[in-house]
Amino acid sequence: MKRIIAVMVMLAIVMIPCHAETLTDSAYIDVPSAMTQDAVVQITANHSCEVKALEPDEMSVALLNSIYDFVWKEKMKPVEYYDELTQAKIDALLEGASAHDFHMTEAMQLQLTGEIGDHVDFVRTVMRLNVEYYIGQLVVVVLGIPQGNGEYVWYPYRGHVATIGEIRWEMPNQEWDALSAQPVSFHVLTDRIGGRGGKIWNEERIHEVTPPSFSKEGSDIITIRRWYDEWHEPVEDDFSVWLVDLTHPMHEEVQRIGKHLAKDKAMFSYFPEERREEAKLFLPEDLDYDTLIAYDVIALRDKDYKDTYGDVNVEITFGTVYDPEKSIVIFAGFPVEETEDVNIEETRIEWYVLRAQALGAEEELTDVVEIALKQLFLDDMEHEPIMLVILSEPLDAETNEN
């Protein structure tokens, strides 16, 4: 199956991962790092009702940041963010399954409009997303009415997936009036993470601000295939490269990226101007750089590097399916020491620019990307992990195939 995950940015989880030295990722963030309304293609409802996905505002972003911190810093599950009564209602909807195993895959704000008469029992809603939700997948939809001071009244509903990428749920008549009185928060809890960022539906849509997803489970598994020098000769001896968890400063950088994107700014514009100019050398001159999307964010370590190796190329298999005919560039860097003079909205990473390309025949999609790691910092990677943000031209023309 060809899988596509978007991740532009933003929102996989501990405050400081304890297993950053291991070869496998034992912890992940299962809450999105930024609002996900750009994955929505269409929302329909019956009885002349309308459901619309809204752009993020200060209150909705604050709620998502609160949930993200709750899961990441306090090592809690997304469902535990809700009050005990809401958790009990969710458990009842699942009929034996445990919501503690669920991820939160969508977080956005909706506006419900339309009046319904007493003769209507339910408002049936259908949301189509460019996200791989599969037939029969366990889904819970949670709507929240803000009460002020960060408090919400939650309304959970059992969702159903009858068509790939489509979630259906029903809202009772007696709850519709309360939910349609103001914008409401919308969350999706589900038992698996599907691909994001491709184009499942025929509607033309480019996700300029689709956030990166940092979950490392199921279809999002990332592995390193092999490494070799710039002449494609194997680097042997005891040298090795492996994936590690994002560190606390890296997670903070993810949140800064999320805030940048929430202001409707381009991903490319987040990085320092000097590095942007360097990145343009790896990209076509006629490319609109503001269309670049961050599909993956990872962290790497190495050991036993020798200067005689020079630059080292690594082949990494991603959950994202990349297009060899579309340009890729990577911003990589190490967190810098915090000072009181650093603006919280500005990057706290010392960035480098890396060459990268999807490995595959023309017109053949691939999940393998070759990344050129620079001799300049390979020795430093033995002492601390480096953060990589993988940017590509939009992959919206891709489809999912078995």
Coordinates of N, CA and C in Angstrom, one line a residue, residues 58-239:
E58 N -7.2 32.3 18.4 CA -6.3 32.3 19.6 C -6.9 31.2 20.6
M59 N -8.2 31.1 20.7 CA -8.7 30.2 21.7 C -8.5 28.7 21.3
S60 N -8.8 28.5 20.0 CA -8.6 27.1 19.5 C -7.2 26.6 19.5
V61 N -6.2 27.5 19.2 CA -4.8 27.2 19.3 C -4.4 27.0 20.8
A62 N -4.9 27.8 21.7 CA -4.6 27.6 23.1 C -5.1 26.3 23.6
L63 N -6.3 25.8 23.2 CA -6.8 24.5 23.6 C -5.9 23.4 23.1
L64 N -5.5 23.5 21.8 CA -4.6 22.4 21.3 C -3.3 22.4 22.0
N65 N -2.7 23.6 22.2 CA -1.4 23.6 23.0 C -1.6 23.0 24.4
S66 N -2.7 23.2 25.0 CA -3.0 22.7 26.3 C -3.0 21.2 26.3
I67 N -3.7 20.6 25.3 CA -3.8 19.2 25.1 C -2.4 18.6 24.8
Y68 N -1.7 19.3 23.9 CA -0.4 18.8 23.5 C 0.6 18.7 24.7
D69 N 0.6 19.8 25.6 CA 1.4 19.8 26.8 C 0.9 18.7 27.7
F70 N -0.4 18.5 27.9 CA -0.9 17.5 28.8 C -0.4 16.1 28.4
V71 N -0.4 15.8 27.1 CA 0.1 14.5 26.6 C 1.6 14.4 26.7
W72 N 2.3 15.4 26.2 CA 3.7 15.3 26.1 C 4.4 15.5 27.5
K73 N 4.1 16.6 28.2 CA 4.8 16.8 29.4 C 4.4 16.0 30.6
E74 N 3.1 15.7 30.6 CA 2.5 14.9 31.7 C 2.4 13.4 31.4
K75 N 2.8 13.0 30.2 CA 2.8 11.6 29.8 C 1.4 11.0 29.9
M76 N 0.4 11.7 29.5 CA -1.0 11.3 29.6 C -1.5 10.9 28.2
K77 N -2.6 10.2 28.2 CA -3.3 9.8 27.0 C -4.3 10.9 26.6
P78 N -4.5 11.1 25.2 CA -5.4 12.2 24.8 C -6.8 12.1 25.5
V79 N -7.4 10.9 25.6 CA -8.7 10.8 26.2 C -8.8 11.3 27.6
E80 N -7.6 11.2 28.3 CA -7.6 11.6 29.7 C -7.7 13.1 29.9
Y81 N -7.6 13.9 28.8 CA -7.8 15.3 28.9 C -9.2 15.7 29.2
Y82 N -10.1 14.9 28.8 CA -11.5 15.2 29.1 C -11.9 14.8 30.5
D83 N -13.0 15.4 31.0 CA -13.5 15.1 32.3 C -13.9 13.6 32.4
E84 N -14.1 13.1 33.6 CA -14.4 11.7 33.9 C -15.7 11.3 33.2
L85 N -16.7 12.2 33.3 CA -18.0 11.9 32.7 C -17.9 11.7 31.2
T86 N -17.2 12.6 30.6 CA -16.9 12.4 29.1 C -16.2 11.2 28.8
Q87 N -15.2 10.8 29.6 CA -14.4 9.6 29.4 C -15.3 8.4 29.5
A88 N -16.2 8.4 30.4 CA -17.2 7.3 30.6 C -18.1 7.2 29.4
K89 N -18.5 8.3 28.9 CA -19.4 8.3 27.7 C -18.6 7.7 26.5
I90 N -17.4 8.1 26.3 CA -16.6 7.6 25.2 C -16.4 6.1 25.4
D91 N -16.1 5.6 26.6 CA -15.9 4.1 26.8 C -17.2 3.4 26.4
A92 N -18.4 4.0 26.8 CA -19.7 3.4 26.5 C -19.9 3.3 24.9
L93 N -19.4 4.3 24.2 CA -19.6 4.3 22.8 C -18.7 3.2 22.1
L94 N -17.6 2.8 22.7 CA -16.7 1.9 22.1 C -17.1 0.4 22.4
E95 N -17.9 0.2 23.3 CA -18.5 -1.2 23.6 C -17.3 -2.2 23.8
G96 N -16.4 -1.9 24.7 CA -15.4 -2.9 25.1 C -14.0 -2.5 24.7
A97 N -13.8 -1.7 23.6 CA -12.5 -1.2 23.3 C -12.1 -0.1 24.3
S98 N -10.8 0.1 24.4 CA -10.2 1.1 25.3 C -9.8 2.3 24.6
A99 N -10.4 3.5 25.0 CA -10.0 4.7 24.4 C -8.6 5.2 24.8
H100 N -8.0 4.5 25.9 CA -6.7 4.9 26.3 C -5.6 4.5 25.3
D101 N -6.0 3.6 24.3 CA -5.1 3.2 23.2 C -5.3 4.1 22.0
F102 N -6.2 5.1 22.1 CA -6.5 5.9 20.9 C -5.6 7.1 20.8
H103 N -5.4 7.5 19.5 CA -4.7 8.7 19.2 C -5.7 9.9 18.9
M104 N -5.3 11.1 19.1 CA -6.1 12.2 18.6 C -5.5 12.6 17.3
T105 N -6.2 12.5 16.2 CA -5.7 12.7 14.9 C -6.2 14.0 14.2
E106 N -7.3 14.5 14.7 CA -7.8 15.8 14.2 C -8.1 16.8 15.3
A107 N -7.8 18.0 15.1 CA -8.2 19.1 16.0 C -8.4 20.3 15.2
M108 N -9.7 20.8 15.3 CA -10.0 22.0 14.5 C -11.3 22.6 15.2
Q109 N -11.7 23.7 14.6 CA -12.9 24.4 15.1 C -14.0 24.4 14.0
L110 N -15.2 24.1 14.4 CA -16.3 24.0 13.5 C -17.4 25.0 13.8
Q111 N -18.1 25.5 12.8 CA -19.3 26.3 13.0 C -20.5 25.5 12.4
L112 N -21.5 25.2 13.3 CA -22.7 24.5 12.9 C -23.8 25.5 12.8
T113 N -24.5 25.5 11.7 CA -25.6 26.4 11.5 C -26.8 25.7 10.9
G114 N -28.0 26.3 11.1 CA -29.2 25.7 10.6 C -30.2 25.3 11.7
E115 N -31.5 25.6 11.5 CA -32.5 25.2 12.5 C -33.2 24.0 12.1
I116 N -33.5 23.1 13.0 CA -34.2 21.9 12.7 C -35.4 21.8 13.6
G117 N -36.5 21.1 13.0 CA -37.7 21.0 13.7 C -37.8 19.9 14.7
D118 N -38.8 19.8 15.5 CA -39.0 18.7 16.5 C -39.1 17.3 15.8
H119 N -39.5 17.3 14.5 CA -39.7 16.1 13.8 C -38.4 15.4 13.4
V120 N -37.3 16.1 13.6 CA -35.9 15.6 13.2 C -35.3 15.0 14.5
D121 N -34.9 13.8 14.4 CA -34.3 13.1 15.6 C -32.8 13.4 15.6
F122 N -32.1 13.3 14.4 CA -30.6 13.4 14.4 C -30.2 14.3 13.2
V123 N -29.1 15.0 13.3 CA -28.4 15.6 12.2 C -27.3 14.7 11.8
R124 N -27.3 14.2 10.6 CA -26.3 13.3 10.2 C -25.2 14.1 9.4
T125 N -24.0 14.0 9.8 CA -22.9 14.8 9.3 C -21.8 13.9 8.6
V126 N -21.3 14.3 7.5 CA -20.3 13.5 6.8 C -19.1 14.5 6.5
M127 N -17.9 14.1 7.0 CA -16.7 14.9 6.8 C -15.8 14.1 5.9
R128 N -15.4 14.6 4.8 CA -14.4 14.0 3.9 C -13.0 14.7 4.1
L129 N -12.0 13.9 4.4 CA -10.7 14.4 4.6 C -9.7 13.7 3.7
N130 N -8.6 14.4 3.4 CA -7.5 13.7 2.7 C -6.6 13.1 3.7
V131 N -7.2 12.1 4.4 CA -6.5 11.4 5.5 C -7.0 9.9 5.3
E132 N -6.1 9.0 5.6 CA -6.5 7.6 5.4 C -7.2 7.0 6.6
Y133 N -8.5 7.3 6.6 CA -9.4 6.6 7.6 C -10.0 5.4 6.8
Y134 N -9.9 4.2 7.4 CA -10.3 3.0 6.7 C -11.6 2.5 7.2
I135 N -12.3 1.8 6.3 CA -13.6 1.2 6.5 C -13.5 0.3 7.8
G136 N -14.5 0.6 8.7 CA -14.5 -0.2 9.9 C -13.6 0.3 11.0
Q137 N -12.8 1.3 10.8 CA -11.8 1.9 11.8 C -12.6 2.4 13.0
L138 N -12.1 2.2 14.2 CA -12.8 2.7 15.4 C -12.5 4.2 15.5
V139 N -13.6 5.0 15.5 CA -13.5 6.5 15.5 C -14.5 7.0 16.5
V140 N -14.0 8.0 17.3 CA -14.9 8.8 18.2 C -14.7 10.3 17.8
V141 N -15.8 10.9 17.6 CA -15.9 12.4 17.4 C -16.2 13.1 18.7
V142 N -15.5 14.1 19.0 CA -15.8 14.8 20.3 C -15.9 16.3 19.9
L143 N -17.1 16.9 20.2 CA -17.3 18.3 20.1 C -17.3 19.0 21.4
G144 N -16.8 20.2 21.5 CA -16.7 20.9 22.7 C -17.2 22.3 22.7
I145 N -18.0 22.7 23.6 CA -18.6 24.1 23.7 C -17.8 24.8 24.7
P146 N -17.1 25.9 24.3 CA -16.3 26.7 25.3 C -17.2 27.4 26.4
Q147 N -16.7 27.3 27.6 CA -17.4 27.9 28.7 C -16.6 29.1 29.3
G148 N -15.5 29.4 28.8 CA -14.6 30.5 29.3 C -13.5 29.9 30.2
N149 N -12.4 30.6 30.4 CA -11.3 30.2 31.2 C -10.8 28.8 30.9
G150 N -10.8 28.5 29.6 CA -10.3 27.2 29.1 C -11.1 26.0 29.4
E151 N -12.4 26.2 29.9 CA -13.3 25.1 30.3 C -14.2 24.8 29.1
Y152 N -14.6 23.5 28.9 CA -15.4 23.1 27.8 C -16.5 22.1 28.3
V153 N -17.6 22.1 27.7 CA -18.6 21.0 27.9 C -18.4 20.1 26.6
W154 N -18.2 18.8 26.8 CA -17.8 17.9 25.7 C -19.0 17.0 25.3
Y155 N -19.1 16.8 24.0 CA -20.2 15.9 23.5 C -19.5 14.9 22.6
P156 N -19.4 13.7 23.1 CA -18.7 12.6 22.2 C -19.8 11.8 21.4
Y157 N -19.4 11.5 20.2 CA -20.3 10.7 19.3 C -19.4 9.6 18.7
R158 N -20.1 8.5 18.4 CA -19.4 7.4 17.8 C -19.4 7.7 16.3
G159 N -18.2 7.7 15.7 CA -18.0 7.9 14.3 C -17.9 6.6 13.5
H160 N -18.3 6.7 12.2 CA -18.2 5.5 11.4 C -17.5 5.8 10.1
V161 N -16.7 4.9 9.6 CA -16.0 5.1 8.3 C -16.6 4.0 7.4
A162 N -17.4 4.5 6.4 CA -18.0 3.6 5.4 C -17.2 3.7 4.1
T163 N -16.5 4.8 3.9 CA -15.7 5.0 2.7 C -14.3 5.6 3.2
I164 N -13.3 5.2 2.5 CA -11.9 5.6 2.9 C -11.9 7.1 2.9
G165 N -11.4 7.7 4.0 CA -11.2 9.2 4.1 C -12.5 9.9 4.5
E166 N -13.5 9.2 4.9 CA -14.8 9.8 5.2 C -15.3 9.4 6.6
I167 N -15.6 10.3 7.5 CA -16.1 10.1 8.8 C -17.5 10.6 8.9
R168 N -18.4 9.7 9.4 CA -19.9 10.1 9.6 C -20.2 10.0 11.1
W169 N -21.1 10.9 11.5 CA -21.6 10.8 12.9 C -22.9 11.5 13.0
E170 N -23.7 11.2 14.0 CA -25.0 11.8 14.2 C -25.1 12.6 15.5
M171 N -25.7 13.7 15.4 CA -25.9 14.6 16.6 C -27.4 14.7 16.9
P172 N -27.8 14.3 18.1 CA -29.2 14.4 18.5 C -29.8 15.8 18.4
N173 N -31.1 15.8 18.1 CA -31.8 17.1 17.9 C -31.6 18.0 19.2
Q174 N -31.7 17.4 20.3 CA -31.7 18.2 21.6 C -30.3 18.8 21.8
E175 N -29.3 18.3 21.2 CA -27.9 18.8 21.4 C -27.5 19.8 20.3
W176 N -28.2 19.7 19.1 CA -27.8 20.5 18.0 C -27.9 22.0 18.3
D177 N -29.0 22.5 19.0 CA -29.2 23.9 19.3 C -28.0 24.4 20.1
A178 N -27.6 23.7 21.1 CA -26.5 24.1 22.0 C -25.2 24.2 21.2
L179 N -25.0 23.2 20.3 CA -23.7 23.1 19.6 C -23.6 24.2 18.5
S180 N -24.8 24.6 18.0 CA -24.8 25.5 16.8 C -24.8 27.0 17.3
A181 N -24.8 27.2 18.6 CA -24.9 28.6 19.1 C -23.6 29.3 19.0
Q182 N -22.5 28.7 18.8 CA -21.2 29.3 18.8 C -20.2 28.3 18.1
P183 N -19.0 28.8 17.7 CA -18.0 27.8 17.2 C -17.7 26.8 18.2
V184 N -17.5 25.5 17.8 CA -17.2 24.4 18.7 C -15.9 23.8 18.3
S185 N -15.2 23.2 19.3 CA -14.0 22.5 19.1 C -14.4 21.1 18.6
F186 N -13.5 20.5 17.7 CA -13.8 19.2 17.0 C -12.5 18.4 17.2
H187 N -12.7 17.2 17.7 CA -11.5 16.3 17.9 C -11.9 14.9 17.3
V188 N -11.0 14.2 16.8 CA -11.2 12.8 16.4 C -10.2 11.9 17.2
L189 N -10.8 10.9 17.9 CA -10.0 9.9 18.5 C -10.1 8.6 17.7
T190 N -9.0 7.9 17.5 CA -9.1 6.7 16.7 C -8.0 5.8 17.1
D191 N -8.1 4.5 16.7 CA -7.2 3.5 17.2 C -6.0 3.3 16.3
R192 N -5.9 4.0 15.2 CA -4.7 3.9 14.3 C -4.5 5.3 13.6
I193 N -3.3 5.5 13.2 CA -2.9 6.7 12.5 C -2.7 6.4 11.0
G194 N -3.5 7.1 10.2 CA -3.4 6.8 8.7 C -2.6 7.9 8.1
G195 N -2.3 7.7 6.8 CA -1.5 8.6 6.0 C -2.2 10.0 5.8
R196 N -1.4 11.0 5.8 CA -2.0 12.4 5.6 C -1.3 13.1 4.5
G197 N -2.0 14.0 3.8 CA -1.3 14.9 2.9 C -1.4 14.6 1.5
G198 N -2.0 13.4 1.1 CA -2.2 13.1 -0.3 C -3.5 13.6 -0.7
K199 N -4.0 13.2 -1.9 CA -5.3 13.6 -2.4 C -6.2 12.4 -2.6
I200 N -7.0 12.1 -1.6 CA -7.9 10.9 -1.7 C -9.1 11.3 -2.5
W201 N -9.6 12.5 -2.3 CA -10.8 13.0 -3.0 C -10.4 13.8 -4.3
N202 N -11.3 13.9 -5.2 CA -11.1 14.5 -6.5 C -11.0 16.1 -6.4
E203 N -11.5 16.7 -5.4 CA -11.5 18.1 -5.2 C -10.1 18.6 -5.2
E204 N -9.8 19.7 -6.0 CA -8.5 20.2 -6.0 C -8.2 21.0 -4.7
R205 N -7.2 20.6 -4.0 CA -6.8 21.2 -2.8 C -5.4 21.0 -2.5
I206 N -4.6 22.1 -2.2 CA -3.2 22.0 -1.8 C -3.1 22.4 -0.3
H207 N -2.5 21.5 0.5 CA -2.5 21.8 1.9 C -1.2 22.6 2.2
E208 N -1.3 23.9 2.0 CA -0.1 24.7 2.3 C 0.3 24.7 3.7
V209 N -0.6 24.5 4.6 CA -0.2 24.5 6.1 C -0.6 23.3 6.8
T210 N -0.5 22.1 6.1 CA -0.8 20.9 6.8 C 0.4 20.6 7.7
P211 N 0.2 20.3 9.0 CA 1.3 20.2 9.9 C 2.0 18.9 9.9
P212 N 3.3 18.9 10.2 CA 3.9 17.6 10.3 C 3.3 16.8 11.4
S213 N 3.3 15.5 11.3 CA 2.8 14.6 12.3 C 4.0 13.8 12.8
F214 N 4.2 13.7 14.2 CA 5.3 13.1 14.7 C 5.1 11.8 15.4
S215 N 3.9 11.2 15.1 CA 3.6 9.9 15.6 C 4.5 8.9 14.9
K216 N 5.0 7.9 15.6 CA 5.8 6.9 15.0 C 5.2 5.5 15.3
E217 N 4.0 5.3 14.8 CA 3.4 4.0 15.0 C 2.6 3.7 13.8
G218 N 2.3 2.4 13.5 CA 1.5 2.0 12.4 C 2.2 2.4 11.1
S219 N 1.4 3.1 10.3 CA 1.9 3.5 8.9 C 2.9 4.6 9.0
D220 N 3.2 5.2 10.2 CA 4.1 6.3 10.3 C 5.5 5.8 10.6
I221 N 5.8 4.5 10.6 CA 7.1 4.0 11.0 C 8.1 4.4 10.1
I222 N 9.3 4.9 10.6 CA 10.4 5.4 9.8 C 11.6 4.5 10.2
T223 N 12.3 4.1 9.1 CA 13.5 3.3 9.4 C 14.7 3.7 8.5
I224 N 15.9 3.5 8.9 CA 17.1 3.8 8.2 C 17.5 2.5 7.4
R225 N 17.6 2.6 6.1 CA 18.0 1.4 5.3 C 19.5 1.1 5.3
R226 N 20.3 2.2 4.9 CA 21.7 2.0 4.8 C 22.4 3.3 4.7
W227 N 23.7 3.4 4.8 CA 24.5 4.6 4.6 C 25.7 4.3 3.8
Y228 N 26.2 5.4 3.2 CA 27.4 5.2 2.3 C 28.0 6.6 2.1
D229 N 29.2 6.6 1.5 CA 29.9 7.9 1.3 C 29.4 8.5 0.0
E230 N 30.0 9.7 -0.3 CA 29.6 10.5 -1.4 C 29.9 9.8 -2.7
W231 N 30.7 8.7 -2.7 CA 31.0 7.9 -3.9 C 30.2 6.6 -4.0
H232 N 29.2 6.6 -3.0 CA 28.3 5.4 -2.9 C 29.0 4.2 -2.5
E233 N 30.1 4.3 -1.8 CA 30.8 3.2 -1.2 C 30.4 3.0 0.2
P234 N 30.1 1.8 0.7 CA 29.6 1.6 2.0 C 30.6 2.1 3.1
V235 N 30.0 2.8 4.1 CA 30.8 3.2 5.2 C 30.7 2.1 6.2
E236 N 31.8 1.5 6.4 CA 31.8 0.3 7.3 C 32.4 0.6 8.7
D237 N 33.4 -0.2 9.1 CA 33.9 0.0 10.4 C 32.8 -0.1 11.4
D238 N 32.8 0.7 12.5 CA 31.7 0.6 13.5 C 30.7 1.8 13.4
F239 N 30.8 2.6 12.3 CA 30.0 3.7 12.2 C 28.5 3.3 12.0

